[in-house]
Amino acid sequence: EAQVTQNPRYLITVTGKKLTVTCSQNMNHEYMSWYRQDPGLGLRQIYYSMNVEVTDKGDVPEGYKVSRKEKRNFPLILESPSPNQTSLYFCASSLSGYRGAKNIQYFGAGTRLSVL
Amino acid sequence: DQQVKQNSPSLSVQEGRISILNCDYTNSMFDYFLWYKKYPAEGPTFLISISSIKDKNEDGRFTVFLNKSAKHLSLHIVPSQPGDSAVYFCAATQTGANNLFFGTGTRLTVIP
């Protein structure tokens, strides 16, 4: 089954404790992206990747890191989480990079993160 | 600074009637627009899109209208069904860009 898988689905952590949210897709997609969803703000793009070893900042990249060492994986790293990063996070992927964000994106089920 | 806005956080419609969800944008460079639907505890799923060279795109019960001069688009669902109850996000991008800007979402409730 074609899917985007995020882990964990729920995470409670404390300020400053490094964490990684994993994202994996099995569709051989080139483009992958991370979003956060907050009340009243909708979905905001954090980082995206056009292909292996090619990443770029989205709208709200501060406090986050990403890497794209393999085509299927695009982990989101919070080196020193803070309470304002408490949010619902979504990973997404799409087929080809050349059409950029016009491509249909397939989303994971989300990771709910609470930073205390 | 929100470049894509959905000013109605929620909308309730009777089953069988038309649902109209609205979206406004501020960036005149946007030339491609998408609608995504999101159910609770799931990720968003693509619904329909429209390019700025068109003013209407239809897919079954779903039609998106684009008014470029007003920087406004709307999603029409006819007839509305209870299974359409979800949060709808509009999103925008421009040719050559790789990032996507979403609106704040509208929660649609279709009452049986």
PDB file of N, CA, C and O in Angstrom, chain A residues 39-108:
ATOM      1  N   PRO A  39      -3.694  25.976  15.611  1.00  0.00           N
ATOM      2  CA  PRO A  39      -5.021  26.618  15.570  1.00  0.00           C
ATOM      3  C   PRO A  39      -4.925  28.063  15.102  1.00  0.00           C
ATOM      4  O   PRO A  39      -4.079  28.831  15.570  1.00  0.00           O
ATOM      5  N   GLY A  40      -5.780  28.417  14.167  1.00  0.00           N
ATOM      6  CA  GLY A  40      -5.802  29.791  13.669  1.00  0.00           C
ATOM      7  C   GLY A  40      -4.704  30.124  12.676  1.00  0.00           C
ATOM      8  O   GLY A  40      -4.711  31.216  12.094  1.00  0.00           O
ATOM      9  N   LEU A  41      -3.784  29.206  12.470  1.00  0.00           N
ATOM     10  CA  LEU A  41      -2.663  29.457  11.550  1.00  0.00           C
ATOM     11  C   LEU A  41      -2.635  28.473  10.390  1.00  0.00           C
ATOM     12  O   LEU A  41      -1.864  28.645   9.444  1.00  0.00           O
ATOM     13  N   GLY A  42      -3.411  27.435  10.462  1.00  0.00           N
ATOM     14  CA  GLY A  42      -3.452  26.468   9.378  1.00  0.00           C
ATOM     15  C   GLY A  42      -2.183  25.642   9.298  1.00  0.00           C
ATOM     16  O   GLY A  42      -1.491  25.426  10.283  1.00  0.00           O
ATOM     17  N   LEU A  43      -1.871  25.204   8.100  1.00  0.00           N
ATOM     18  CA  LEU A  43      -0.663  24.421   7.859  1.00  0.00           C
ATOM     19  C   LEU A  43       0.444  25.348   7.368  1.00  0.00           C
ATOM     20  O   LEU A  43       0.242  26.118   6.436  1.00  0.00           O
ATOM     21  N   ARG A  44       1.597  25.251   7.974  1.00  0.00           N
ATOM     22  CA  ARG A  44       2.727  26.066   7.551  1.00  0.00           C
ATOM     23  C   ARG A  44       3.911  25.153   7.246  1.00  0.00           C
ATOM     24  O   ARG A  44       4.217  24.248   8.014  1.00  0.00           O
ATOM     25  N   GLN A  45       4.561  25.446   6.145  1.00  0.00           N
ATOM     26  CA  GLN A  45       5.653  24.587   5.690  1.00  0.00           C
ATOM     27  C   GLN A  45       6.931  24.897   6.460  1.00  0.00           C
ATOM     28  O   GLN A  45       7.326  26.061   6.589  1.00  0.00           O
ATOM     29  N   ILE A  46       7.605  23.856   6.920  1.00  0.00           N
ATOM     30  CA  ILE A  46       8.816  24.028   7.717  1.00  0.00           C
ATOM     31  C   ILE A  46      10.051  23.901   6.822  1.00  0.00           C
ATOM     32  O   ILE A  46      10.875  24.808   6.740  1.00  0.00           O
ATOM     33  N   TYR A  47      10.179  22.769   6.184  1.00  0.00           N
ATOM     34  CA  TYR A  47      11.261  22.491   5.238  1.00  0.00           C
ATOM     35  C   TYR A  47      10.703  21.616   4.126  1.00  0.00           C
ATOM     36  O   TYR A  47       9.719  20.918   4.309  1.00  0.00           O
ATOM     37  N   TYR A  48      11.408  21.650   2.988  1.00  0.00           N
ATOM     38  CA  TYR A  48      11.068  20.713   1.937  1.00  0.00           C
ATOM     39  C   TYR A  48      12.351  20.217   1.283  1.00  0.00           C
ATOM     40  O   TYR A  48      13.426  20.803   1.461  1.00  0.00           O
ATOM     41  N   SER A  49      12.222  19.134   0.527  1.00  0.00           N
ATOM     42  CA  SER A  49      13.372  18.536  -0.143  1.00  0.00           C
ATOM     43  C   SER A  49      12.968  18.150  -1.548  1.00  0.00           C
ATOM     44  O   SER A  49      11.972  17.450  -1.748  1.00  0.00           O
ATOM     45  N   MET A  50      13.738  18.612  -2.514  1.00  0.00           N
ATOM     46  CA  MET A  50      13.445  18.297  -3.911  1.00  0.00           C
ATOM     47  C   MET A  50      13.975  16.922  -4.311  1.00  0.00           C
ATOM     48  O   MET A  50      13.489  16.318  -5.247  1.00  0.00           O
ATOM     49  N   ASN A  51      14.980  16.461  -3.612  1.00  0.00           N
ATOM     50  CA  ASN A  51      15.545  15.140  -3.884  1.00  0.00           C
ATOM     51  C   ASN A  51      16.632  14.860  -2.848  1.00  0.00           C
ATOM     52  O   ASN A  51      16.865  15.672  -1.940  1.00  0.00           O
ATOM     53  N   VAL A  52      17.297  13.735  -2.988  1.00  0.00           N
ATOM     54  CA  VAL A  52      18.344  13.353  -2.034  1.00  0.00           C
ATOM     55  C   VAL A  52      19.384  14.460  -1.944  1.00  0.00           C
ATOM     56  O   VAL A  52      19.831  14.998  -2.969  1.00  0.00           O
ATOM     57  N   GLU A  53      19.723  14.811  -0.710  1.00  0.00           N
ATOM     58  CA  GLU A  53      20.735  15.826  -0.414  1.00  0.00           C
ATOM     59  C   GLU A  53      20.347  17.237  -0.870  1.00  0.00           C
ATOM     60  O   GLU A  53      21.201  18.130  -0.871  1.00  0.00           O
ATOM     61  N   VAL A  54      19.081  17.467  -1.228  1.00  0.00           N
ATOM     62  CA  VAL A  54      18.624  18.798  -1.627  1.00  0.00           C
ATOM     63  C   VAL A  54      17.475  19.210  -0.706  1.00  0.00           C
ATOM     64  O   VAL A  54      16.369  18.666  -0.792  1.00  0.00           O
ATOM     65  N   THR A  55      17.752  20.152   0.195  1.00  0.00           N
ATOM     66  CA  THR A  55      16.708  20.607   1.117  1.00  0.00           C
ATOM     67  C   THR A  55      16.670  22.130   1.109  1.00  0.00           C
ATOM     68  O   THR A  55      17.658  22.785   0.780  1.00  0.00           O
ATOM     69  N   ASP A  56      15.522  22.678   1.497  1.00  0.00           N
ATOM     70  CA  ASP A  56      15.395  24.132   1.528  1.00  0.00           C
ATOM     71  C   ASP A  56      14.362  24.537   2.568  1.00  0.00           C
ATOM     72  O   ASP A  56      13.500  23.736   2.952  1.00  0.00           O
ATOM     73  N   LYS A  57      14.475  25.772   3.018  1.00  0.00           N
ATOM     74  CA  LYS A  57      13.586  26.278   4.065  1.00  0.00           C
ATOM     75  C   LYS A  57      12.206  26.590   3.508  1.00  0.00           C
ATOM     76  O   LYS A  57      12.065  27.086   2.395  1.00  0.00           O
ATOM     77  N   GLY A  58      11.218  26.304   4.355  1.00  0.00           N
ATOM     78  CA  GLY A  58       9.859  26.714   4.053  1.00  0.00           C
ATOM     79  C   GLY A  58       9.559  28.025   4.755  1.00  0.00           C
ATOM     80  O   GLY A  58      10.428  28.880   4.901  1.00  0.00           O
ATOM     81  N   ASP A  59       8.340  28.130   5.236  1.00  0.00           N
ATOM     82  CA  ASP A  59       7.882  29.376   5.842  1.00  0.00           C
ATOM     83  C   ASP A  59       8.350  29.573   7.282  1.00  0.00           C
ATOM     84  O   ASP A  59       8.597  30.697   7.717  1.00  0.00           O
ATOM     85  N   VAL A  60       8.492  28.466   8.022  1.00  0.00           N
ATOM     86  CA  VAL A  60       8.810  28.549   9.456  1.00  0.00           C
ATOM     87  C   VAL A  60       9.906  27.564   9.831  1.00  0.00           C
ATOM     88  O   VAL A  60       9.691  26.621  10.594  1.00  0.00           O
ATOM     89  N   PRO A  61      11.151  27.756   9.342  1.00  0.00           N
ATOM     90  CA  PRO A  61      12.201  26.765   9.565  1.00  0.00           C
ATOM     91  C   PRO A  61      12.935  26.891  10.908  1.00  0.00           C
ATOM     92  O   PRO A  61      13.669  25.969  11.301  1.00  0.00           O
ATOM     93  N   GLU A  62      12.738  28.009  11.620  1.00  0.00           N
ATOM     94  CA  GLU A  62      13.540  28.259  12.819  1.00  0.00           C
ATOM     95  C   GLU A  62      13.304  27.176  13.873  1.00  0.00           C
ATOM     96  O   GLU A  62      12.175  26.877  14.230  1.00  0.00           O
ATOM     97  N   GLY A  63      14.398  26.644  14.391  1.00  0.00           N
ATOM     98  CA  GLY A  63      14.333  25.644  15.445  1.00  0.00           C
ATOM     99  C   GLY A  63      14.249  24.212  14.944  1.00  0.00           C
ATOM    100  O   GLY A  63      14.174  23.278  15.736  1.00  0.00           O
ATOM    101  N   TYR A  64      14.288  24.038  13.631  1.00  0.00           N
ATOM    102  CA  TYR A  64      14.178  22.703  13.033  1.00  0.00           C
ATOM    103  C   TYR A  64      15.370  22.421  12.120  1.00  0.00           C
ATOM    104  O   TYR A  64      15.965  23.322  11.564  1.00  0.00           O
ATOM    105  N   LYS A  65      15.675  21.148  11.989  1.00  0.00           N
ATOM    106  CA  LYS A  65      16.653  20.681  11.006  1.00  0.00           C
ATOM    107  C   LYS A  65      16.056  19.494  10.278  1.00  0.00           C
ATOM    108  O   LYS A  65      15.205  18.772  10.828  1.00  0.00           O
ATOM    109  N   VAL A  66      16.525  19.277   9.055  1.00  0.00           N
ATOM    110  CA  VAL A  66      16.107  18.105   8.297  1.00  0.00           C
ATOM    111  C   VAL A  66      17.326  17.524   7.592  1.00  0.00           C
ATOM    112  O   VAL A  66      18.364  18.175   7.490  1.00  0.00           O
ATOM    113  N   SER A  67      17.170  16.314   7.120  1.00  0.00           N
ATOM    114  CA  SER A  67      18.194  15.716   6.274  1.00  0.00           C
ATOM    115  C   SER A  67      17.517  14.803   5.268  1.00  0.00           C
ATOM    116  O   SER A  67      16.429  14.292   5.518  1.00  0.00           O
ATOM    117  N   ARG A  68      18.156  14.616   4.139  1.00  0.00           N
ATOM    118  CA  ARG A  68      17.600  13.725   3.097  1.00  0.00           C
ATOM    119  C   ARG A  68      18.766  12.915   2.521  1.00  0.00           C
ATOM    120  O   ARG A  68      19.301  13.178   1.465  1.00  0.00           O
ATOM    121  N   LYS A  69      19.129  11.889   3.271  1.00  0.00           N
ATOM    122  CA  LYS A  69      20.249  11.038   2.856  1.00  0.00           C
ATOM    123  C   LYS A  69      19.788   9.906   1.935  1.00  0.00           C
ATOM    124  O   LYS A  69      20.574   9.355   1.160  1.00  0.00           O
ATOM    125  N   GLU A  70      18.518   9.554   2.063  1.00  0.00           N
ATOM    126  CA  GLU A  70      17.940   8.521   1.200  1.00  0.00           C
ATOM    127  C   GLU A  70      16.640   9.081   0.645  1.00  0.00           C
ATOM    128  O   GLU A  70      15.997   9.915   1.277  1.00  0.00           O
ATOM    129  N   LYS A  71      16.243   8.565  -0.503  1.00  0.00           N
ATOM    130  CA  LYS A  71      15.053   9.097  -1.146  1.00  0.00           C
ATOM    131  C   LYS A  71      13.798   8.882  -0.302  1.00  0.00           C
ATOM    132  O   LYS A  71      12.917   9.727  -0.265  1.00  0.00           O
ATOM    133  N   ARG A  72      13.705   7.763   0.384  1.00  0.00           N
ATOM    134  CA  ARG A  72      12.475   7.424   1.073  1.00  0.00           C
ATOM    135  C   ARG A  72      12.312   8.100   2.433  1.00  0.00           C
ATOM    136  O   ARG A  72      11.209   8.182   2.949  1.00  0.00           O
ATOM    137  N   ASN A  73      13.391   8.578   3.029  1.00  0.00           N
ATOM    138  CA  ASN A  73      13.328   9.088   4.401  1.00  0.00           C
ATOM    139  C   ASN A  73      13.610  10.584   4.492  1.00  0.00           C
ATOM    140  O   ASN A  73      14.510  11.100   3.813  1.00  0.00           O
ATOM    141  N   PHE A  74      12.869  11.245   5.371  1.00  0.00           N
ATOM    142  CA  PHE A  74      13.038  12.698   5.540  1.00  0.00           C
ATOM    143  C   PHE A  74      12.749  13.033   7.003  1.00  0.00           C
ATOM    144  O   PHE A  74      11.681  13.523   7.355  1.00  0.00           O
ATOM    145  N   PRO A  75      13.717  12.784   7.894  1.00  0.00           N
ATOM    146  CA  PRO A  75      13.467  13.033   9.313  1.00  0.00           C
ATOM    147  C   PRO A  75      13.475  14.510   9.667  1.00  0.00           C
ATOM    148  O   PRO A  75      14.195  15.309   9.062  1.00  0.00           O
ATOM    149  N   LEU A  76      12.664  14.850  10.657  1.00  0.00           N
ATOM    150  CA  LEU A  76      12.604  16.211  11.200  1.00  0.00           C
ATOM    151  C   LEU A  76      13.274  16.192  12.573  1.00  0.00           C
ATOM    152  O   LEU A  76      12.898  15.392  13.432  1.00  0.00           O
ATOM    153  N   ILE A  77      14.244  17.063  12.763  1.00  0.00           N
ATOM    154  CA  ILE A  77      15.042  17.065  13.985  1.00  0.00           C
ATOM    155  C   ILE A  77      14.803  18.368  14.741  1.00  0.00           C
ATOM    156  O   ILE A  77      14.892  19.462  14.156  1.00  0.00           O
ATOM    157  N   LEU A  78      14.503  18.237  16.025  1.00  0.00           N
ATOM    158  CA  LEU A  78      14.416  19.398  16.907  1.00  0.00           C
ATOM    159  C   LEU A  78      15.580  19.275  17.873  1.00  0.00           C
ATOM    160  O   LEU A  78      15.565  18.433  18.773  1.00  0.00           O
ATOM    161  N   GLU A  79      16.601  20.082  17.676  1.00  0.00           N
ATOM    162  CA  GLU A  79      17.832  19.971  18.475  1.00  0.00           C
ATOM    163  C   GLU A  79      17.584  20.375  19.928  1.00  0.00           C
ATOM    164  O   GLU A  79      18.085  19.742  20.853  1.00  0.00           O
ATOM    165  N   SER A  80      16.804  21.412  20.133  1.00  0.00           N
ATOM    166  CA  SER A  80      16.526  21.896  21.484  1.00  0.00           C
ATOM    167  C   SER A  80      15.071  22.384  21.517  1.00  0.00           C
ATOM    168  O   SER A  80      14.810  23.583  21.413  1.00  0.00           O
ATOM    169  N   PRO A  81      14.137  21.445  21.645  1.00  0.00           N
ATOM    170  CA  PRO A  81      12.715  21.807  21.553  1.00  0.00           C
ATOM    171  C   PRO A  81      12.310  22.832  22.604  1.00  0.00           C
ATOM    172  O   PRO A  81      12.817  22.827  23.738  1.00  0.00           O
ATOM    173  N   SER A  82      11.376  23.691  22.213  1.00  0.00           N
ATOM    174  CA  SER A  82      10.821  24.673  23.140  1.00  0.00           C
ATOM    175  C   SER A  82       9.301  24.558  23.112  1.00  0.00           C
ATOM    176  O   SER A  82       8.736  24.000  22.163  1.00  0.00           O
ATOM    177  N   PRO A  83       8.622  25.083  24.139  1.00  0.00           N
ATOM    178  CA  PRO A  83       7.154  24.950  24.196  1.00  0.00           C
ATOM    179  C   PRO A  83       6.435  25.497  22.963  1.00  0.00           C
ATOM    180  O   PRO A  83       5.367  24.996  22.606  1.00  0.00           O
ATOM    181  N   ASN A  84       7.011  26.504  22.290  1.00  0.00           N
ATOM    182  CA  ASN A  84       6.323  27.046  21.109  1.00  0.00           C
ATOM    183  C   ASN A  84       6.403  26.109  19.899  1.00  0.00           C
ATOM    184  O   ASN A  84       5.862  26.418  18.833  1.00  0.00           O
ATOM    185  N   GLN A  85       7.087  24.987  20.067  1.00  0.00           N
ATOM    186  CA  GLN A  85       7.096  23.967  19.010  1.00  0.00           C
ATOM    187  C   GLN A  85       6.068  22.875  19.271  1.00  0.00           C
ATOM    188  O   GLN A  85       5.991  21.896  18.518  1.00  0.00           O
ATOM    189  N   THR A  86       5.293  23.043  20.324  1.00  0.00           N
ATOM    190  CA  THR A  86       4.146  22.163  20.548  1.00  0.00           C
ATOM    191  C   THR A  86       3.179  22.360  19.393  1.00  0.00           C
ATOM    192  O   THR A  86       2.723  23.469  19.139  1.00  0.00           O
ATOM    193  N   SER A  87       2.897  21.277  18.681  1.00  0.00           N
ATOM    194  CA  SER A  87       2.107  21.408  17.467  1.00  0.00           C
ATOM    195  C   SER A  87       1.767  20.029  16.920  1.00  0.00           C
ATOM    196  O   SER A  87       2.193  19.002  17.434  1.00  0.00           O
ATOM    197  N   LEU A  88       0.987  20.034  15.834  1.00  0.00           N
ATOM    198  CA  LEU A  88       0.696  18.824  15.076  1.00  0.00           C
ATOM    199  C   LEU A  88       1.529  18.884  13.795  1.00  0.00           C
ATOM    200  O   LEU A  88       1.415  19.843  13.035  1.00  0.00           O
ATOM    201  N   TYR A  89       2.357  17.890  13.578  1.00  0.00           N
ATOM    202  CA  TYR A  89       3.292  17.895  12.463  1.00  0.00           C
ATOM    203  C   TYR A  89       2.887  16.874  11.404  1.00  0.00           C
ATOM    204  O   TYR A  89       2.501  15.744  11.721  1.00  0.00           O
ATOM    205  N   PHE A  90       2.998  17.301  10.151  1.00  0.00           N
ATOM    206  CA  PHE A  90       2.701  16.414   9.032  1.00  0.00           C
ATOM    207  C   PHE A  90       3.882  16.353   8.073  1.00  0.00           C
ATOM    208  O   PHE A  90       4.463  17.379   7.720  1.00  0.00           O
ATOM    209  N   CYS A  91       4.172  15.152   7.639  1.00  0.00           N
ATOM    210  CA  CYS A  91       5.123  14.926   6.570  1.00  0.00           C
ATOM    211  C   CYS A  91       4.338  14.652   5.298  1.00  0.00           C
ATOM    212  O   CYS A  91       3.238  14.064   5.355  1.00  0.00           O
ATOM    213  N   ALA A  92       4.866  15.069   4.159  1.00  0.00           N
ATOM    214  CA  ALA A  92       4.174  14.840   2.893  1.00  0.00           C
ATOM    215  C   ALA A  92       5.191  14.533   1.814  1.00  0.00           C
ATOM    216  O   ALA A  92       6.365  14.898   1.922  1.00  0.00           O
ATOM    217  N   SER A  93       4.742  13.861   0.770  1.00  0.00           N
ATOM    218  CA  SER A  93       5.623  13.600  -0.366  1.00  0.00           C
ATOM    219  C   SER A  93       4.845  13.747  -1.661  1.00  0.00           C
ATOM    220  O   SER A  93       3.613  13.625  -1.683  1.00  0.00           O
ATOM    221  N   SER A  94       5.559  14.037  -2.742  1.00  0.00           N
ATOM    222  CA  SER A  94       4.935  14.079  -4.059  1.00  0.00           C
ATOM    223  C   SER A  94       5.913  13.572  -5.094  1.00  0.00           C
ATOM    224  O   SER A  94       7.125  13.521  -4.871  1.00  0.00           O
ATOM    225  N   LEU A  95       5.360  13.253  -6.263  1.00  0.00           N
ATOM    226  CA  LEU A  95       6.070  12.448  -7.247  1.00  0.00           C
ATOM    227  C   LEU A  95       7.345  13.093  -7.770  1.00  0.00           C
ATOM    228  O   LEU A  95       8.430  12.551  -7.660  1.00  0.00           O
ATOM    229  N   SER A  96       7.205  14.260  -8.347  1.00  0.00           N
ATOM    230  CA  SER A  96       8.326  14.814  -9.091  1.00  0.00           C
ATOM    231  C   SER A  96       8.656  16.203  -8.625  1.00  0.00           C
ATOM    232  O   SER A  96       7.774  16.968  -8.288  1.00  0.00           O
ATOM    233  N   GLY A  97       9.898  16.519  -8.591  1.00  0.00           N
ATOM    234  CA  GLY A  97      10.293  17.827  -8.119  1.00  0.00           C
ATOM    235  C   GLY A  97      10.109  18.944  -9.115  1.00  0.00           C
ATOM    236  O   GLY A  97       9.968  20.083  -8.742  1.00  0.00           O
ATOM    237  N   TYR A  98      10.078  18.636 -10.438  1.00  0.00           N
ATOM    238  CA  TYR A  98      10.149  19.724 -11.405  1.00  0.00           C
ATOM    239  C   TYR A  98       8.908  20.593 -11.406  1.00  0.00           C
ATOM    240  O   TYR A  98       8.966  21.758 -11.753  1.00  0.00           O
ATOM    241  N   ARG A  99       7.752  20.045 -10.996  1.00  0.00           N
ATOM    242  CA  ARG A  99       6.547  20.875 -10.926  1.00  0.00           C
ATOM    243  C   ARG A  99       6.414  21.520  -9.553  1.00  0.00           C
ATOM    244  O   ARG A  99       5.438  22.194  -9.271  1.00  0.00           O
ATOM    245  N   GLY A 100       7.421  21.261  -8.716  1.00  0.00           N
ATOM    246  CA  GLY A 100       7.432  21.888  -7.408  1.00  0.00           C
ATOM    247  C   GLY A 100       6.193  21.589  -6.600  1.00  0.00           C
ATOM    248  O   GLY A 100       5.705  20.464  -6.564  1.00  0.00           O
ATOM    249  N   ALA A 101       5.662  22.624  -5.993  1.00  0.00           N
ATOM    250  CA  ALA A 101       4.533  22.447  -5.091  1.00  0.00           C
ATOM    251  C   ALA A 101       3.215  22.273  -5.828  1.00  0.00           C
ATOM    252  O   ALA A 101       2.175  22.098  -5.193  1.00  0.00           O
ATOM    253  N   LYS A 102       3.201  22.276  -7.153  1.00  0.00           N
ATOM    254  CA  LYS A 102       1.956  22.040  -7.890  1.00  0.00           C
ATOM    255  C   LYS A 102       1.551  20.572  -7.819  1.00  0.00           C
ATOM    256  O   LYS A 102       0.402  20.217  -8.039  1.00  0.00           O
ATOM    257  N   ASN A 103       2.511  19.711  -7.551  1.00  0.00           N
ATOM    258  CA  ASN A 103       2.189  18.291  -7.492  1.00  0.00           C
ATOM    259  C   ASN A 103       1.278  17.979  -6.323  1.00  0.00           C
ATOM    260  O   ASN A 103       1.363  18.604  -5.272  1.00  0.00           O
ATOM    261  N   ILE A 104       0.444  16.984  -6.506  1.00  0.00           N
ATOM    262  CA  ILE A 104      -0.394  16.499  -5.409  1.00  0.00           C
ATOM    263  C   ILE A 104       0.517  15.925  -4.342  1.00  0.00           C
ATOM    264  O   ILE A 104       1.401  15.113  -4.635  1.00  0.00           O
ATOM    265  N   GLN A 105       0.317  16.344  -3.110  1.00  0.00           N
ATOM    266  CA  GLN A 105       1.106  15.825  -2.007  1.00  0.00           C
ATOM    267  C   GLN A 105       0.294  14.802  -1.221  1.00  0.00           C
ATOM    268  O   GLN A 105      -0.907  14.968  -1.017  1.00  0.00           O
ATOM    269  N   TYR A 106       0.999  13.758  -0.794  1.00  0.00           N
ATOM    270  CA  TYR A 106       0.404  12.704   0.013  1.00  0.00           C
ATOM    271  C   TYR A 106       0.943  12.863   1.428  1.00  0.00           C
ATOM    272  O   TYR A 106       2.158  12.918   1.630  1.00  0.00           O
ATOM    273  N   PHE A 107       0.027  12.946   2.374  1.00  0.00           N
ATOM    274  CA  PHE A 107       0.402  13.267   3.741  1.00  0.00           C
ATOM    275  C   PHE A 107       0.392  12.037   4.638  1.00  0.00           C
ATOM    276  O   PHE A 107      -0.408  11.112   4.468  1.00  0.00           O
ATOM    277  N   GLY A 108       1.285  12.077   5.627  1.00  0.00           N
ATOM    278  CA  GLY A 108       1.225  11.115   6.704  1.00  0.00           C
ATOM    279  C   GLY A 108       0.087  11.454   7.652  1.00  0.00           C
ATOM    280  O   GLY A 108      -0.574  12.480   7.502  1.00  0.00           O
TER     281      GLY A 108
END
